[in-house]
Amino acid sequence: MIKEIKDIDYINNLSNYKVTLNNFNKVIGYYFDNKIIGFLDYSVMYEKIEINYIFVINEYRRKGIAYNLIKYVIDNYDFENITLEVNVNNTNAINLYKKLGFKIINIRKCYYDGVDGYLMEVKNDNFSN
Ligand SMILES: CC(C)(COP(=O)(O)OP(=O)(O)OC[C@H]1O[C@@H](n2cnc3c(N)ncnc32)[C@H](O)[C@@H]1OP(=O)(O)O)[C@@H](O)C(=O)NCCC(=O)NCCS
């Protein structure tokens, strides 16, 4: 089951990534046996959505959980585009985003402590302004 997470302290102990809530961002969790096994942190800025971070607990990986978390956002918002930055060496995540239709549209030089990042985007052909 996927639903919005309010208990940010719990999420902040799952990985090194720390969520900071503001007016734009939301965190959704993937629940299994009442336990959060993956989460997605994203920002909704009017017609644009930015994916900030996605994480799945190691033993639950490669079961489609990250795919379904992002698909939930794609299916539930009327957005113009969704963008994200990813480390060029993070092949697993790049494959995930490509599978969801994201394309590399730019390179962010030295975005991650000296390592380049890709700017990736998926557009919504059905966006109604
Ligand atoms: C990246 C991450 C979120 C993927 O989560 P996941 O639930 O295992 O991903 P899914 O099972 O939904 O995989 C969907 C697709 O992503 C790609 N993918 C995911 N893990 C992969 C791996 N280990 N090797 C190759 N491709 C992979 C595949 O295309 C996969 O589709 P397939 O299984 O049909 O081949 C997870 O590995 C993770 O938490 N990594 C650490 C945090 C991180 O790097 N986050 C991204 C920051 S930008």
Short mmCIF file of N, CA and C in Angstrom, two decimals, residues 36-90:
data_model
loop_
_atom_site.label_atom_id
_atom_site.label_comp_id
_atom_site.label_asym_id
_atom_site.label_seq_id
_atom_site.Cartn_x
_atom_site.Cartn_y
_atom_site.Cartn_z
N ILE A 36 7.19 0.53 6.78
CA ILE A 36 7.58 1.28 5.58
C ILE A 36 8.86 0.65 5.03
N ILE A 37 8.78 0.18 3.78
CA ILE A 37 9.97 -0.48 3.20
C ILE A 37 10.59 0.34 2.07
N GLY A 38 9.95 1.45 1.76
CA GLY A 38 10.50 2.35 0.74
C GLY A 38 9.79 3.68 0.80
N PHE A 39 10.47 4.74 0.37
CA PHE A 39 9.80 6.05 0.36
C PHE A 39 10.26 6.89 -0.82
N LEU A 40 9.43 7.86 -1.15
CA LEU A 40 9.73 8.81 -2.22
C LEU A 40 9.48 10.22 -1.70
N ASP A 41 10.50 11.06 -1.79
CA ASP A 41 10.41 12.47 -1.39
C ASP A 41 10.34 13.29 -2.68
N TYR A 42 9.27 14.07 -2.83
CA TYR A 42 9.12 14.86 -4.07
C TYR A 42 8.49 16.20 -3.76
N SER A 43 8.70 17.16 -4.68
CA SER A 43 8.13 18.50 -4.51
C SER A 43 7.16 18.78 -5.64
N VAL A 44 6.02 19.34 -5.27
CA VAL A 44 5.03 19.73 -6.27
C VAL A 44 5.01 21.24 -6.32
N MET A 45 5.51 21.81 -7.41
CA MET A 45 5.55 23.26 -7.57
C MET A 45 4.64 23.63 -8.73
N TYR A 46 3.35 23.78 -8.40
CA TYR A 46 2.33 24.06 -9.41
C TYR A 46 2.35 22.98 -10.48
N GLU A 47 2.69 23.31 -11.73
CA GLU A 47 2.60 22.30 -12.80
C GLU A 47 3.87 21.45 -12.90
N LYS A 48 4.86 21.74 -12.06
CA LYS A 48 6.12 21.00 -12.14
C LYS A 48 6.34 20.17 -10.89
N ILE A 49 6.89 18.96 -11.10
CA ILE A 49 7.21 18.08 -9.97
C ILE A 49 8.69 17.76 -10.03
N GLU A 50 9.33 17.76 -8.86
CA GLU A 50 10.75 17.41 -8.77
C GLU A 50 10.88 16.22 -7.83
N ILE A 51 11.57 15.18 -8.28
CA ILE A 51 11.85 14.05 -7.39
C ILE A 51 13.13 14.37 -6.64
N ASN A 52 13.04 14.36 -5.31
CA ASN A 52 14.20 14.71 -4.48
C ASN A 52 15.00 13.49 -4.09
N TYR A 53 14.31 12.41 -3.74
CA TYR A 53 15.03 11.18 -3.34
C TYR A 53 14.07 10.01 -3.32
N ILE A 54 14.61 8.85 -3.67
CA ILE A 54 13.83 7.62 -3.55
C ILE A 54 14.72 6.56 -2.92
N PHE A 55 14.12 5.76 -2.05
CA PHE A 55 14.91 4.75 -1.33
C PHE A 55 14.05 3.53 -1.06
N VAL A 56 14.65 2.36 -1.23
CA VAL A 56 13.99 1.09 -0.88
C VAL A 56 14.97 0.29 -0.02
N ILE A 57 14.47 -0.28 1.09
CA ILE A 57 15.30 -1.09 1.98
C ILE A 57 15.90 -2.25 1.18
N ASN A 58 17.17 -2.53 1.45
CA ASN A 58 17.94 -3.48 0.65
C ASN A 58 17.22 -4.80 0.34
N GLU A 59 16.68 -5.45 1.37
CA GLU A 59 16.12 -6.80 1.13
C GLU A 59 14.82 -6.79 0.32
N TYR A 60 14.26 -5.59 0.07
CA TYR A 60 13.03 -5.51 -0.72
C TYR A 60 13.28 -4.95 -2.12
N ARG A 61 14.55 -4.83 -2.49
CA ARG A 61 14.85 -4.23 -3.79
C ARG A 61 14.57 -5.20 -4.93
N ARG A 62 14.40 -4.64 -6.11
CA ARG A 62 14.18 -5.37 -7.36
C ARG A 62 12.85 -6.12 -7.37
N LYS A 63 11.87 -5.53 -6.68
CA LYS A 63 10.52 -6.12 -6.67
C LYS A 63 9.49 -5.12 -7.21
N GLY A 64 9.98 -4.04 -7.82
CA GLY A 64 9.06 -3.07 -8.42
C GLY A 64 8.55 -2.01 -7.46
N ILE A 65 9.12 -1.92 -6.25
CA ILE A 65 8.60 -0.96 -5.26
C ILE A 65 8.91 0.48 -5.67
N ALA A 66 10.14 0.76 -6.06
CA ALA A 66 10.49 2.13 -6.49
C ALA A 66 9.69 2.50 -7.73
N TYR A 67 9.56 1.56 -8.64
CA TYR A 67 8.78 1.80 -9.86
C TYR A 67 7.35 2.23 -9.49
N ASN A 68 6.75 1.51 -8.56
CA ASN A 68 5.36 1.80 -8.19
C ASN A 68 5.22 3.11 -7.41
N LEU A 69 6.23 3.48 -6.64
CA LEU A 69 6.18 4.77 -5.93
C LEU A 69 6.16 5.93 -6.93
N ILE A 70 7.03 5.86 -7.94
CA ILE A 70 7.06 6.96 -8.93
C ILE A 70 5.81 6.91 -9.82
N LYS A 71 5.38 5.71 -10.15
CA LYS A 71 4.18 5.55 -10.98
C LYS A 71 2.96 6.16 -10.26
N TYR A 72 2.94 6.05 -8.94
CA TYR A 72 1.85 6.63 -8.15
C TYR A 72 1.78 8.15 -8.40
N VAL A 73 2.94 8.80 -8.40
CA VAL A 73 2.98 10.25 -8.63
C VAL A 73 2.55 10.55 -10.08
N ILE A 74 3.08 9.79 -11.02
CA ILE A 74 2.72 10.01 -12.44
C ILE A 74 1.21 9.89 -12.63
N ASP A 75 0.60 8.91 -11.95
CA ASP A 75 -0.83 8.64 -12.15
C ASP A 75 -1.75 9.57 -11.38
N ASN A 76 -1.23 10.26 -10.36
CA ASN A 76 -2.11 11.02 -9.47
C ASN A 76 -2.00 12.54 -9.56
N TYR A 77 -1.18 13.05 -10.47
CA TYR A 77 -1.05 14.51 -10.61
C TYR A 77 -1.23 14.90 -12.07
N ASP A 78 -1.76 16.13 -12.24
CA ASP A 78 -1.84 16.72 -13.57
C ASP A 78 -0.61 17.62 -13.73
N PHE A 79 0.49 17.04 -14.11
CA PHE A 79 1.77 17.77 -14.16
C PHE A 79 2.20 18.02 -15.61
N GLU A 80 3.03 19.03 -15.78
CA GLU A 80 3.59 19.29 -17.12
C GLU A 80 4.86 18.45 -17.33
N ASN A 81 5.72 18.46 -16.30
CA ASN A 81 6.91 17.59 -16.38
C ASN A 81 7.39 17.22 -14.98
N ILE A 82 8.12 16.12 -14.91
CA ILE A 82 8.77 15.71 -13.66
C ILE A 82 10.26 15.67 -13.95
N THR A 83 11.05 16.30 -13.08
CA THR A 83 12.49 16.29 -13.27
C THR A 83 13.19 15.73 -12.03
N LEU A 84 14.45 15.36 -12.21
CA LEU A 84 15.27 14.85 -11.10
C LEU A 84 16.74 14.92 -11.49
N GLU A 85 17.59 14.91 -10.50
CA GLU A 85 19.03 14.79 -10.73
C GLU A 85 19.48 13.44 -10.19
N VAL A 86 20.39 12.80 -10.93
CA VAL A 86 20.91 11.51 -10.48
C VAL A 86 22.41 11.43 -10.79
N ASN A 87 23.14 10.84 -9.87
CA ASN A 87 24.58 10.64 -10.05
C ASN A 87 24.81 9.78 -11.30
N VAL A 88 25.72 10.20 -12.18
CA VAL A 88 25.94 9.47 -13.45
C VAL A 88 26.38 8.02 -13.20
N ASN A 89 26.89 7.73 -12.00
CA ASN A 89 27.33 6.36 -11.70
C ASN A 89 26.23 5.48 -11.09
N ASN A 90 25.08 6.06 -10.81
CA ASN A 90 24.00 5.30 -10.17
C ASN A 90 23.15 4.60 -11.24
#
